[in-house]
mmCIF file of C-alpha atoms in Angstrom:
data_model
loop_
_atom_site.group_PDB
_atom_site.id
_atom_site.type_symbol
_atom_site.label_atom_id
_atom_site.label_comp_id
_atom_site.label_asym_id
_atom_site.label_seq_id
_atom_site.Cartn_x
_atom_site.Cartn_y
_atom_site.Cartn_z
ATOM 1 C CA MET A 103 158.974 24.483 -78.840
ATOM 2 C CA GLU A 104 157.794 27.201 -81.189
ATOM 3 C CA PHE A 105 160.149 29.358 -83.247
ATOM 4 C CA LYS A 106 159.120 32.523 -81.412
ATOM 5 C CA ASP A 107 160.062 31.034 -78.033
ATOM 6 C CA THR A 108 163.308 29.530 -79.271
ATOM 7 C CA LEU A 109 164.394 32.826 -80.799
ATOM 8 C CA ARG A 110 163.719 34.719 -77.549
ATOM 9 C CA ILE A 111 165.562 32.170 -75.408
ATOM 10 C CA ILE A 112 168.634 32.071 -77.635
ATOM 11 C CA ARG A 113 168.743 35.859 -77.975
ATOM 12 C CA LYS A 114 168.589 36.285 -74.198
ATOM 13 C CA LYS A 115 171.195 33.589 -73.581
ATOM 14 C CA ARG A 116 173.437 35.438 -76.029
ATOM 15 C CA LYS A 117 172.767 38.589 -73.954
ATOM 16 C CA LEU A 118 171.511 40.500 -76.998
ATOM 17 C CA SER A 119 168.744 43.066 -76.994
ATOM 18 C CA GLN A 120 166.193 43.084 -79.790
ATOM 19 C CA PRO A 121 167.699 46.262 -81.307
ATOM 20 C CA GLU A 122 171.197 44.708 -81.230
ATOM 21 C CA LEU A 123 169.997 41.579 -83.038
ATOM 22 C CA VAL A 124 168.061 43.625 -85.602
ATOM 23 C CA LYS A 125 171.229 45.604 -86.349
ATOM 24 C CA MET A 126 173.200 42.377 -86.792
ATOM 25 C CA ILE A 127 170.773 41.004 -89.382
ATOM 26 C CA GLY A 128 169.990 44.298 -91.122
ATOM 27 C CA LYS A 129 166.205 44.241 -90.755
ATOM 28 C CA GLU A 130 163.570 46.723 -89.552
ATOM 29 C CA ARG A 131 163.563 47.714 -85.887
ATOM 30 C CA ARG A 132 160.347 45.889 -85.074
ATOM 31 C CA SER A 133 161.238 42.659 -86.885
ATOM 32 C CA ILE A 134 162.560 40.722 -83.874
ATOM 33 C CA LEU A 135 159.653 41.917 -81.737
ATOM 34 C CA ARG A 136 157.197 40.618 -84.340
ATOM 35 C CA TYR A 137 159.028 37.266 -84.654
ATOM 36 C CA GLU A 138 159.186 36.811 -80.873
ATOM 37 C CA ASN A 139 155.490 37.657 -80.482
ATOM 38 C CA GLY A 140 154.517 35.252 -83.245
ATOM 39 C CA VAL A 141 153.000 38.013 -85.383
ATOM 40 C CA THR A 142 155.105 37.080 -88.402
ATOM 41 C CA THR A 143 157.481 34.316 -89.377
ATOM 42 C CA PRO A 144 160.807 35.214 -90.955
ATOM 43 C CA SER A 145 161.747 34.122 -94.446
ATOM 44 C CA ILE A 146 164.279 31.360 -94.959
ATOM 45 C CA ALA A 147 166.885 33.989 -95.841
ATOM 46 C CA THR A 148 166.201 35.809 -92.556
ATOM 47 C CA ILE A 149 166.372 32.548 -90.603
ATOM 48 C CA GLU A 150 169.808 31.980 -92.093
ATOM 49 C CA LEU A 151 170.861 35.507 -91.013
ATOM 50 C CA LEU A 152 169.530 34.861 -87.525
ATOM 51 C CA CYS A 153 171.411 31.547 -87.302
ATOM 52 C CA LYS A 154 174.629 33.260 -88.340
ATOM 53 C CA ALA A 155 174.146 36.157 -85.910
ATOM 54 C CA LEU A 156 173.210 33.851 -83.014
ATOM 55 C CA GLU A 157 175.795 31.221 -83.991
ATOM 56 C CA VAL A 158 173.373 28.307 -83.863
ATOM 57 C CA PRO A 159 172.413 25.679 -86.440
ATOM 58 C CA LYS A 160 169.025 25.946 -88.138
ATOM 59 C CA TYR A 161 167.645 22.885 -86.355
ATOM 60 C CA VAL A 162 168.157 24.649 -83.028
ATOM 61 C CA LEU A 163 166.511 27.895 -84.066
ATOM 62 C CA MET A 164 163.599 26.024 -85.637
ATOM 63 C CA GLY A 165 162.852 24.378 -82.291
ATOM 64 C CA GLU A 166 163.776 20.815 -83.146
ATOM 65 C CA VAL A 167 165.402 20.469 -79.724
ATOM 66 C CA ASP A 168 164.277 21.771 -76.322
ATOM 67 C CA ILE A 169 166.874 24.353 -75.472
ATOM 68 C CA SER A 170 165.103 25.824 -72.439
ATOM 69 C CA LYS A 171 167.276 23.862 -70.015
ATOM 70 C CA ILE A 172 170.618 24.421 -71.726
ATOM 71 C CA LYS A 173 172.660 26.887 -69.688
ATOM 72 C CA GLU A 174 175.058 28.052 -72.352
ATOM 73 C CA ILE A 175 174.510 27.975 -76.090
ATOM 74 C CA THR A 176 177.646 27.982 -78.153
ATOM 75 C CA LYS A 177 178.199 27.187 -81.777
ATOM 76 C CA TYR A 178 179.681 23.786 -80.996
ATOM 77 C CA SER A 179 178.013 23.066 -77.690
ATOM 78 C CA LYS A 180 178.463 19.425 -76.691
ATOM 79 C CA GLU A 181 175.405 19.685 -74.453
ATOM 80 C CA LEU A 182 173.339 20.930 -77.411
ATOM 81 C CA ASP A 183 174.589 18.142 -79.648
ATOM 82 C CA ASP A 184 173.758 15.569 -76.946
ATOM 83 C CA VAL A 185 170.184 16.883 -76.677
ATOM 84 C CA PHE A 186 169.762 16.811 -80.463
ATOM 85 C CA ASN A 187 171.170 13.293 -80.782
ATOM 86 C CA LYS A 188 168.882 11.991 -78.014
ATOM 87 C CA SER A 189 165.851 13.533 -79.684
ATOM 88 C CA LYS A 190 166.805 11.849 -82.973
ATOM 89 C CA GLU A 191 167.021 8.474 -81.199
ATOM 90 C CA ILE A 192 163.506 8.890 -79.838
ATOM 91 C CA LEU A 193 162.092 9.651 -83.281
#
């Protein structure tokens, strides 16, 4: 899954609007829109801010696991950890 898709899914599951997330990370208004449309990719520092704001580990935000079927994303989601661990076993 691409970063842009993962960011959108997590933001929506967190019930955050784009303007709310932008305010949380202190970036320009159109930043999230550009990230979610794949126009630009955030810097590592911005990815860290996004992870903190969305309360997810970097590997989740970077699309290393398929989160599209996870109903609830929490910082210490057992379901999320199970998905990640299974994907590591396959690799």
